[in-house]
PDB file of C-alpha atoms in Angstrom:
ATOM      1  CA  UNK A   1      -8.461  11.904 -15.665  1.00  0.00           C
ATOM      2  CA  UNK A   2      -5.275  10.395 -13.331  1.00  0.00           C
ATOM      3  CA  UNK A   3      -3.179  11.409 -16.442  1.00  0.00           C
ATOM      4  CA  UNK A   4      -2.026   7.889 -17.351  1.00  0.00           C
ATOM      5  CA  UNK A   5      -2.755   7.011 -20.806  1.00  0.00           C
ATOM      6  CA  UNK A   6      -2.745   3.801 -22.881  1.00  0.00           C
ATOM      7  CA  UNK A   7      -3.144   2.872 -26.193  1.00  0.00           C
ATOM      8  CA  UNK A   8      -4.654   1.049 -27.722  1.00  0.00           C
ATOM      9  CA  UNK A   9      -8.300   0.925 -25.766  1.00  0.00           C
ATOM     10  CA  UNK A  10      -9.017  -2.094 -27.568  1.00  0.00           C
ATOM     11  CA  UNK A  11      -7.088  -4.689 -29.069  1.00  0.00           C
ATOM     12  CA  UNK A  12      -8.915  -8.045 -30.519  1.00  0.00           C
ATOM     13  CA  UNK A  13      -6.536 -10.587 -32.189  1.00  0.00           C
ATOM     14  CA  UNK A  14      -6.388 -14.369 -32.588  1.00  0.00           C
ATOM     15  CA  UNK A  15      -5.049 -17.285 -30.571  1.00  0.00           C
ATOM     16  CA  UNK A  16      -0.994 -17.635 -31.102  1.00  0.00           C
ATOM     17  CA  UNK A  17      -0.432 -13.827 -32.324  1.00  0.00           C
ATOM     18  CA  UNK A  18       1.430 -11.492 -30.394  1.00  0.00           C
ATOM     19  CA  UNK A  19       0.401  -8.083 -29.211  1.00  0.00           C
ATOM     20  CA  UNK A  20       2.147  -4.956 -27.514  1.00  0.00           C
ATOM     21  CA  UNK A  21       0.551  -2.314 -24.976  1.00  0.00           C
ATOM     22  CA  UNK A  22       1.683   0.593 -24.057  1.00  0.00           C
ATOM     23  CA  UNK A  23       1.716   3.379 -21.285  1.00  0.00           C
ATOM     24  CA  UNK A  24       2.513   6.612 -20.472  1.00  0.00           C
ATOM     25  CA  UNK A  25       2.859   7.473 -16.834  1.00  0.00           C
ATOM     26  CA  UNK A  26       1.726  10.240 -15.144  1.00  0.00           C
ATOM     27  CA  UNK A  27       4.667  13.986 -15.662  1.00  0.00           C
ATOM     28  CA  UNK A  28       6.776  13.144 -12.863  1.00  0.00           C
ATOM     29  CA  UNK A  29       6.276   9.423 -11.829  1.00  0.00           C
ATOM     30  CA  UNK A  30       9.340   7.364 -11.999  1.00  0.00           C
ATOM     31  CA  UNK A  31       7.225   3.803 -11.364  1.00  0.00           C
ATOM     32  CA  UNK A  32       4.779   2.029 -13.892  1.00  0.00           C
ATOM     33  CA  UNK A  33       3.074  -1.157 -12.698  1.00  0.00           C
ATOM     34  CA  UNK A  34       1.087  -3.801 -14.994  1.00  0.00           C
ATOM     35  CA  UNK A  35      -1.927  -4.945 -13.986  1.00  0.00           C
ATOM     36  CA  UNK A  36      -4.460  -7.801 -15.388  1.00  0.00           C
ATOM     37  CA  UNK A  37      -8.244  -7.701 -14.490  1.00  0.00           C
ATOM     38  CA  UNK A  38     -10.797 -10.499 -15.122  1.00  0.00           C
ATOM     39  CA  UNK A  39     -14.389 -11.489 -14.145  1.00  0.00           C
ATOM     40  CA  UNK A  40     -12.554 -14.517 -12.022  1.00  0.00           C
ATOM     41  CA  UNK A  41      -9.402 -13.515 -11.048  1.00  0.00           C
ATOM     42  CA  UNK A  42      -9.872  -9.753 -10.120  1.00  0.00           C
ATOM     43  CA  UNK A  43      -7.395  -7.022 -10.336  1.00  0.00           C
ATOM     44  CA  UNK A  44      -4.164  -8.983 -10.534  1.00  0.00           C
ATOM     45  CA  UNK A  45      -0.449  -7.395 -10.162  1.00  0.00           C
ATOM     46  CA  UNK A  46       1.767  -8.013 -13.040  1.00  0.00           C
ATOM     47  CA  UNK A  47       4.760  -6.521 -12.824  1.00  0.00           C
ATOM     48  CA  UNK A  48       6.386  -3.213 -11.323  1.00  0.00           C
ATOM     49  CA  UNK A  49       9.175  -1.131 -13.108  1.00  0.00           C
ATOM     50  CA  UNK A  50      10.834   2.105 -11.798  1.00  0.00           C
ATOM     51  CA  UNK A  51      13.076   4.401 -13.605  1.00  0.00           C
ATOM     52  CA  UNK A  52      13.804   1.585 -16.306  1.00  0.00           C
ATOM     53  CA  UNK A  53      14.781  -1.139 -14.266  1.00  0.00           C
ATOM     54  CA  UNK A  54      12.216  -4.235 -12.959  1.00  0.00           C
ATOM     55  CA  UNK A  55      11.974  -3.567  -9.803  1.00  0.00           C
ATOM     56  CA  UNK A  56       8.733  -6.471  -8.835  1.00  0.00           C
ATOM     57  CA  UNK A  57       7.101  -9.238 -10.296  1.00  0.00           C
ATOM     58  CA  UNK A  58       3.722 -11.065  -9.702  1.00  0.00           C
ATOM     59  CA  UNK A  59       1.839 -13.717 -11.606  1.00  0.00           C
ATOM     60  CA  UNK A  60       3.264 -12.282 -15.000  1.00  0.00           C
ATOM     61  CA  UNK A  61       3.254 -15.777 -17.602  1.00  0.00           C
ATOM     62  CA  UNK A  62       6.610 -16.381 -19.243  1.00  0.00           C
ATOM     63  CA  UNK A  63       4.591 -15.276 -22.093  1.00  0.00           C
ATOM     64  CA  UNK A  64       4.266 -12.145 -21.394  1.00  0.00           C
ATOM     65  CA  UNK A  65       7.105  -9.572 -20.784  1.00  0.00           C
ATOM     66  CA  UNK A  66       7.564  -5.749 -20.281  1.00  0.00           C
ATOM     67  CA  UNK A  67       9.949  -2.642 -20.484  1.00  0.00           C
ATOM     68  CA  UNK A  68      10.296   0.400 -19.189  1.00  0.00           C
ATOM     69  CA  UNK A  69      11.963   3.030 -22.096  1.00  0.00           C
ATOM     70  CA  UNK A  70      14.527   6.020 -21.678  1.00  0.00           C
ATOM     71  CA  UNK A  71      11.510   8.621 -21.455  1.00  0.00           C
ATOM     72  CA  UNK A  72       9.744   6.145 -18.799  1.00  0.00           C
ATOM     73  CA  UNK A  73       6.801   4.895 -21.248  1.00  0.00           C
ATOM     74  CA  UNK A  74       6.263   0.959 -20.797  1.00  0.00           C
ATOM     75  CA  UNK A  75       5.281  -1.812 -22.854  1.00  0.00           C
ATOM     76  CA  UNK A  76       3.384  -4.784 -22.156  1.00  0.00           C
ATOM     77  CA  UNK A  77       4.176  -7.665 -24.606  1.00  0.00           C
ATOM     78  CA  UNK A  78       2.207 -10.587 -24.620  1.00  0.00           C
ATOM     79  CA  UNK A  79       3.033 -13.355 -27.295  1.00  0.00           C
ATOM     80  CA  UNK A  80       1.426 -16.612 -27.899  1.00  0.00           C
ATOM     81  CA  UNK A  81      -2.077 -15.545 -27.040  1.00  0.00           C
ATOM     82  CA  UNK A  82      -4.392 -17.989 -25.625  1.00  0.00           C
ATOM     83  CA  UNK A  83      -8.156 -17.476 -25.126  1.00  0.00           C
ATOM     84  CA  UNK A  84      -8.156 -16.611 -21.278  1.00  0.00           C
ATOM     85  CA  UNK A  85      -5.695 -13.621 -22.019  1.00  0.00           C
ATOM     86  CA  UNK A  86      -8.395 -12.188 -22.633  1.00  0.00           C
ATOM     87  CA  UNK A  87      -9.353  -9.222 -20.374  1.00  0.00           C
ATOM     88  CA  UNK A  88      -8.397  -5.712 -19.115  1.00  0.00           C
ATOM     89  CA  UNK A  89      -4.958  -4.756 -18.749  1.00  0.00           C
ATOM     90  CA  UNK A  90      -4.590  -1.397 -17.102  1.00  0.00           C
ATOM     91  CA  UNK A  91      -1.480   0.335 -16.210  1.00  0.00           C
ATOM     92  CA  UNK A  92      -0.951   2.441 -13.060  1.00  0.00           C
ATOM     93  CA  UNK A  93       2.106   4.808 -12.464  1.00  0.00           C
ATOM     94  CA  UNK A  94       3.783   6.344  -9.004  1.00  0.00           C
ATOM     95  CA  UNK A  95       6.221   8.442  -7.855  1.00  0.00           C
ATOM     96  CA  UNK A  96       8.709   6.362  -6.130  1.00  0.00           C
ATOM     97  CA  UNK A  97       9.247   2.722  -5.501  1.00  0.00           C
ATOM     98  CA  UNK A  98       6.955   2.187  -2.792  1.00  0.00           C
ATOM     99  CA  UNK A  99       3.749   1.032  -4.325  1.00  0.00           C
ATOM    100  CA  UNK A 100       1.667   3.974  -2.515  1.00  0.00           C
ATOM    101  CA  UNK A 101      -0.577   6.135  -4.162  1.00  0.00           C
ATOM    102  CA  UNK A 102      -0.987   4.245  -7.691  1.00  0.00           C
ATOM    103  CA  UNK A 103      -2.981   5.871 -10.364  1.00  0.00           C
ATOM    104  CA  UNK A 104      -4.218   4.160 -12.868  1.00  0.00           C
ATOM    105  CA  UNK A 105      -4.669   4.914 -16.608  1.00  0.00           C
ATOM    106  CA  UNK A 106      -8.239   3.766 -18.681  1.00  0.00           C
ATOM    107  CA  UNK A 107      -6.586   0.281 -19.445  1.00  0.00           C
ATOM    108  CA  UNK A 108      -6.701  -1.784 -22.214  1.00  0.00           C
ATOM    109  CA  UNK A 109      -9.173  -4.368 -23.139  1.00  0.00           C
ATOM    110  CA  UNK A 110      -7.976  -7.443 -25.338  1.00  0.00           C
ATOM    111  CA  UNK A 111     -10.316 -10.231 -26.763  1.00  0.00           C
ATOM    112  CA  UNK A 112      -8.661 -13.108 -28.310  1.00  0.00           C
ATOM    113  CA  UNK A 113     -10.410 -14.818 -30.605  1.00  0.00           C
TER     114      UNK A 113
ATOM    115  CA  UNK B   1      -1.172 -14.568   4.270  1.00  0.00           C
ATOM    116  CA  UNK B   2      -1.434 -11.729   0.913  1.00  0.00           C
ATOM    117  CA  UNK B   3      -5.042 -12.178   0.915  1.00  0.00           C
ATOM    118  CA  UNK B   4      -7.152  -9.239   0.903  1.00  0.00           C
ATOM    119  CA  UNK B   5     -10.862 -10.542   1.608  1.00  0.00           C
ATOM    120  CA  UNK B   6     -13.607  -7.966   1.038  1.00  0.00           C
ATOM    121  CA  UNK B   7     -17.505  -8.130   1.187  1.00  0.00           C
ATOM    122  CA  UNK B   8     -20.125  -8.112   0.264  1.00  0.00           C
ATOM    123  CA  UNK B   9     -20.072  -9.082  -3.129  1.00  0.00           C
ATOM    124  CA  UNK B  10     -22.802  -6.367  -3.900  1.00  0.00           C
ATOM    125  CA  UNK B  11     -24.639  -3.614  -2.034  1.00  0.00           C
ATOM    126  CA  UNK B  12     -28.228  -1.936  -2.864  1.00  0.00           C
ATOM    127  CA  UNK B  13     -28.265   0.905  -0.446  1.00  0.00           C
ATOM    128  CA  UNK B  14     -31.082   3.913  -1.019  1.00  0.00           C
ATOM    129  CA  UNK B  15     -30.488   7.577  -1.807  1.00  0.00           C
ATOM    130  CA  UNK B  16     -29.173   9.437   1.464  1.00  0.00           C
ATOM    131  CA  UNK B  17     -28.311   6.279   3.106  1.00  0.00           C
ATOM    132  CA  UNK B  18     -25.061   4.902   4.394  1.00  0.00           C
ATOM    133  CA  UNK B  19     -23.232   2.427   2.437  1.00  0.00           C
ATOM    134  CA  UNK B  20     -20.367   0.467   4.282  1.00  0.00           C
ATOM    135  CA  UNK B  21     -17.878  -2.217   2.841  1.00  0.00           C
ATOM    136  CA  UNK B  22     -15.891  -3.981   5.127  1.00  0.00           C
ATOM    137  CA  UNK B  23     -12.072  -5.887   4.292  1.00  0.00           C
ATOM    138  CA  UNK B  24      -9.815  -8.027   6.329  1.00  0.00           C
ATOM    139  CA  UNK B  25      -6.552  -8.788   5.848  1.00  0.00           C
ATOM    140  CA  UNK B  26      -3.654 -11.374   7.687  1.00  0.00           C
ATOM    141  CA  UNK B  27      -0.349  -9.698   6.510  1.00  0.00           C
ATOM    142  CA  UNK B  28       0.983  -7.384   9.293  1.00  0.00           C
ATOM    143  CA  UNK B  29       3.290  -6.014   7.064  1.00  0.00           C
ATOM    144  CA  UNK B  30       0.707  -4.314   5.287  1.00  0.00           C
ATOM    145  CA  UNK B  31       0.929  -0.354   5.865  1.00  0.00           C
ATOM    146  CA  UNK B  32      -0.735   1.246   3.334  1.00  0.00           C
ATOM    147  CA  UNK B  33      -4.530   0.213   2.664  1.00  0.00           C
ATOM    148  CA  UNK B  34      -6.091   2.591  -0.418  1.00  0.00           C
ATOM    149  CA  UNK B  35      -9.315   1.979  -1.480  1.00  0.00           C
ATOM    150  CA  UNK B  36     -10.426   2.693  -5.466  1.00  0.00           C
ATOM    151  CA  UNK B  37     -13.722   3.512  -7.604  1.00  0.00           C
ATOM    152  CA  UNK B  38     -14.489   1.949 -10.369  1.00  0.00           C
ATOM    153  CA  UNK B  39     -16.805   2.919 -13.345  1.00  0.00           C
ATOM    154  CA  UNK B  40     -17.968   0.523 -16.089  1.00  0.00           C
ATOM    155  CA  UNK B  41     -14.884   0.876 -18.536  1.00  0.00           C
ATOM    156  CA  UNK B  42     -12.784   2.937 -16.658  1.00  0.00           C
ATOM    157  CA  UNK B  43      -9.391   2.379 -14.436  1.00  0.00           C
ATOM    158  CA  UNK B  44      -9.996   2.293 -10.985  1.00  0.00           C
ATOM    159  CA  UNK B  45      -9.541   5.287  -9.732  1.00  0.00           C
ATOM    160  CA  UNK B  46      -7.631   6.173  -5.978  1.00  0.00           C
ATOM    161  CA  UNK B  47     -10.380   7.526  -3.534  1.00  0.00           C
ATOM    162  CA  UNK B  48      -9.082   7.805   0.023  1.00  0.00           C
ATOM    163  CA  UNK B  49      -6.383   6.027   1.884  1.00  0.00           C
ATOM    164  CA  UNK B  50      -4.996   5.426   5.446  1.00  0.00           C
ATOM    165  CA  UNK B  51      -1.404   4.270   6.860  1.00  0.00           C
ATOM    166  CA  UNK B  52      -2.430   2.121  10.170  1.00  0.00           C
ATOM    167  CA  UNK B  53      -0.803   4.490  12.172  1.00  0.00           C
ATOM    168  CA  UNK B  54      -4.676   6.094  12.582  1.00  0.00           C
ATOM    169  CA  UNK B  55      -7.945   4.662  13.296  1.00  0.00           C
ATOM    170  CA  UNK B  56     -10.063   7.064  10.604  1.00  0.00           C
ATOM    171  CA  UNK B  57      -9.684   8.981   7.856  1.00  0.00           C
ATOM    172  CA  UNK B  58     -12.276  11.329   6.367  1.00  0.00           C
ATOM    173  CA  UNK B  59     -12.370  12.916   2.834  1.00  0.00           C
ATOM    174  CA  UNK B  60     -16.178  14.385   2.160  1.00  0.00           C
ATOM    175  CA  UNK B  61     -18.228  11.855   2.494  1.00  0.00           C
ATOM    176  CA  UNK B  62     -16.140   9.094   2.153  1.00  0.00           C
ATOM    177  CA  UNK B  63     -14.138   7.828   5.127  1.00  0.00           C
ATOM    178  CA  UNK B  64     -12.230   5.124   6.464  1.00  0.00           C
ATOM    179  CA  UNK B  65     -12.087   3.111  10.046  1.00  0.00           C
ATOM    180  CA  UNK B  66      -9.175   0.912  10.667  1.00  0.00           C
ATOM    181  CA  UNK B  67      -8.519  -1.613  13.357  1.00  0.00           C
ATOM    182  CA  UNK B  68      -5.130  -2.669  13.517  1.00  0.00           C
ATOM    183  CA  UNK B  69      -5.841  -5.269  16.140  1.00  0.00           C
ATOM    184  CA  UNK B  70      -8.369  -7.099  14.315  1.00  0.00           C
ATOM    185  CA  UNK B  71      -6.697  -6.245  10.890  1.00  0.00           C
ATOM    186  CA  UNK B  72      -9.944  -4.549   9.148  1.00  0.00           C
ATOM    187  CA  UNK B  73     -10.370  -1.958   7.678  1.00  0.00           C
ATOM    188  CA  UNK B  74     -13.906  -0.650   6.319  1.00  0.00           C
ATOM    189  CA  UNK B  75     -15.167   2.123   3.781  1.00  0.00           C
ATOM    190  CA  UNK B  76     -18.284   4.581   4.315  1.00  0.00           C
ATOM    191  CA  UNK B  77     -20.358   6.868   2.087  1.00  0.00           C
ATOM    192  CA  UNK B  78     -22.358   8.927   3.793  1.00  0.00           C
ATOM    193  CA  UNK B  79     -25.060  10.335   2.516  1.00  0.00           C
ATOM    194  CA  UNK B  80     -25.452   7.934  -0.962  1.00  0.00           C
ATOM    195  CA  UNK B  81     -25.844   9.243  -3.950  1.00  0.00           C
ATOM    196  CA  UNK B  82     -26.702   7.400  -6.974  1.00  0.00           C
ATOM    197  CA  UNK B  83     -23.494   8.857  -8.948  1.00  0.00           C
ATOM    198  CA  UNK B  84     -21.725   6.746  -6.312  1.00  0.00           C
ATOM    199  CA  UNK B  85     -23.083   3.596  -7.983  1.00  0.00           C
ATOM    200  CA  UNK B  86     -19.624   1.812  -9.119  1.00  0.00           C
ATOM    201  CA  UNK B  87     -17.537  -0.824  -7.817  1.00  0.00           C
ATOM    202  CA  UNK B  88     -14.781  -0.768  -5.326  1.00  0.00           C
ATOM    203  CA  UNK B  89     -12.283  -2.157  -3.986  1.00  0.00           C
ATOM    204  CA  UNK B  90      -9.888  -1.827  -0.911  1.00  0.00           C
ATOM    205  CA  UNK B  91      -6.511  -2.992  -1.352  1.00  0.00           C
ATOM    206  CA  UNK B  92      -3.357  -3.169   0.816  1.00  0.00           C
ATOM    207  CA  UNK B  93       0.529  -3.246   0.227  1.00  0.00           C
ATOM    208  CA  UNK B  94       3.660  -3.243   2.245  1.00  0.00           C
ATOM    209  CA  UNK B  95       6.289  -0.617   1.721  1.00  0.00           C
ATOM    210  CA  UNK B  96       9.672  -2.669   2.518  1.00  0.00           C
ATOM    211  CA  UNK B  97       7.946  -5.557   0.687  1.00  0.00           C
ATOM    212  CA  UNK B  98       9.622  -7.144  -2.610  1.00  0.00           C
ATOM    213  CA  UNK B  99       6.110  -7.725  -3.850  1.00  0.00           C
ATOM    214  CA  UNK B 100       5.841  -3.954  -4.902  1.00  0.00           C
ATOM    215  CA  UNK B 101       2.565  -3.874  -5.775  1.00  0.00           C
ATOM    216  CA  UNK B 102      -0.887  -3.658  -4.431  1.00  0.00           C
ATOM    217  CA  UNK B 103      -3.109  -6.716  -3.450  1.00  0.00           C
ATOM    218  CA  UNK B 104      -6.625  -6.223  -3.920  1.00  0.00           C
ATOM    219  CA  UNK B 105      -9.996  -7.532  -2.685  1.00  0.00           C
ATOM    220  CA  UNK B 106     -12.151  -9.094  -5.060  1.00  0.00           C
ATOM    221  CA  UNK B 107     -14.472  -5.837  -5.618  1.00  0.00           C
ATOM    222  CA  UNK B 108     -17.869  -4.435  -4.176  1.00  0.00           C
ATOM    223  CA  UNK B 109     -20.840  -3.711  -6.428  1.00  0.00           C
ATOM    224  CA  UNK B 110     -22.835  -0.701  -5.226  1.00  0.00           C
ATOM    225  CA  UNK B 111     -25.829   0.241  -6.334  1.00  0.00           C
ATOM    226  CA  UNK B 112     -27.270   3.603  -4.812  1.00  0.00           C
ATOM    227  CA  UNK B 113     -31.538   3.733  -6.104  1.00  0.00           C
ATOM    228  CA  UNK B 114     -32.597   6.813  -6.550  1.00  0.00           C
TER     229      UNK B 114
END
């Protein structure tokens, strides 16, 4: 157990609904990072927040947007939902900025239907 | 120049034996190069990591070469067991970088028969 947890561990909704995931980090860890895997594209880097603020950005869709909250739990909102949103979305959390020694949590998976 | 390329694809290696997964990377930036397990329905999970200020890096029976000047790095069990059988992946990132995040090779399948 890395002591990341997410909710929920599965999420299946329809094309053009919106959904929100969420994260706890590990006691202690100031960063949360976003991550999308799929069969094709692999383990892909999302977006990176630390201590509230966005601190990096990858191939995140304009559709899709996060936040970091006061007690350092994120959210992962994705609206519009298409069909290939669909796979895992895992969150990882670390201790500083630097994006060394990431542990992830159990991820989510999301089927669109 | 972010790539991360890893192979094989997929590795059948027997009880006892040595399983090695090799990844190669073009960003000199890079110093920090983890490598993860992952389980059917689980989050990867960190397993060992080295900084390319040294050449290996041993945890148990999992351990780590690294050759700066050919930029590869490589993973080896020793000593297989099938409770190894997951995949993994070897990753890299760069401290300074505004990327902030960790690039990842496309995943090894290993398969450890009893």
């Amino acid at each position: 157990d890395s002591g990341v947890t997410q909710t929920p561990k599965h999420l299946i909704t329809a094309t053009g609904q919106r959904v929100t995931l969420r994260c706890s980090p590990r006691s202690g860890d100031l960063s949360v990072y976003w991550y999308q895997q799929s069969l094709d594209q692999g383990l892909q880097f999302l977006i990176q927040y630390y201590n509230g603020e966005e601190r990096a950005k990858g191939n995140i869709l304009e559709r899709f947007s996060a936040q970091q909250f006061p007690d350092l739990h994120s959210e992962l909102n994705l609206s519009s939902l298409e069909l290939g949103d669909s796979a895992l979305y895992f969150c990882a959390s670390s201790v500083g900025q630097s994006p060394y020694e990431q542990y992830f949590g159990p991820g989510t998976r999301l089927t669109v239907t | 120049q972010q790539q991360v390329k890893q192979s094989p694809q997929s590795l059948i290696v027997q009880k006892g034996g040595i399983s090695i997964i090799n990844c190669a990377y073009e960003n000199t930036a890079f110093d920090y190069f983890p490598w993860y397990q992952q389980f059917p329905g689980k989050g990867p999970a960190l397993l060992i990591a080295i900084r390319p200020d040294v050449s290996e890096k041993k945890e148990g029976r999992f351990t780590i070469s690294f050759n700066k000047s050919a930029k590869q790095f490589s993973l080896h069990i020793m000593d297989s067991q099938p409770g190894d059988s997951a995949t993994y992946f070897c990753a890299a990132s760069e401290r300074g970088g505004s990327q902030g995040n960790l690039i990842f090779g496309k995943g090894t399948k290993l398969s450890v028969k009893p």
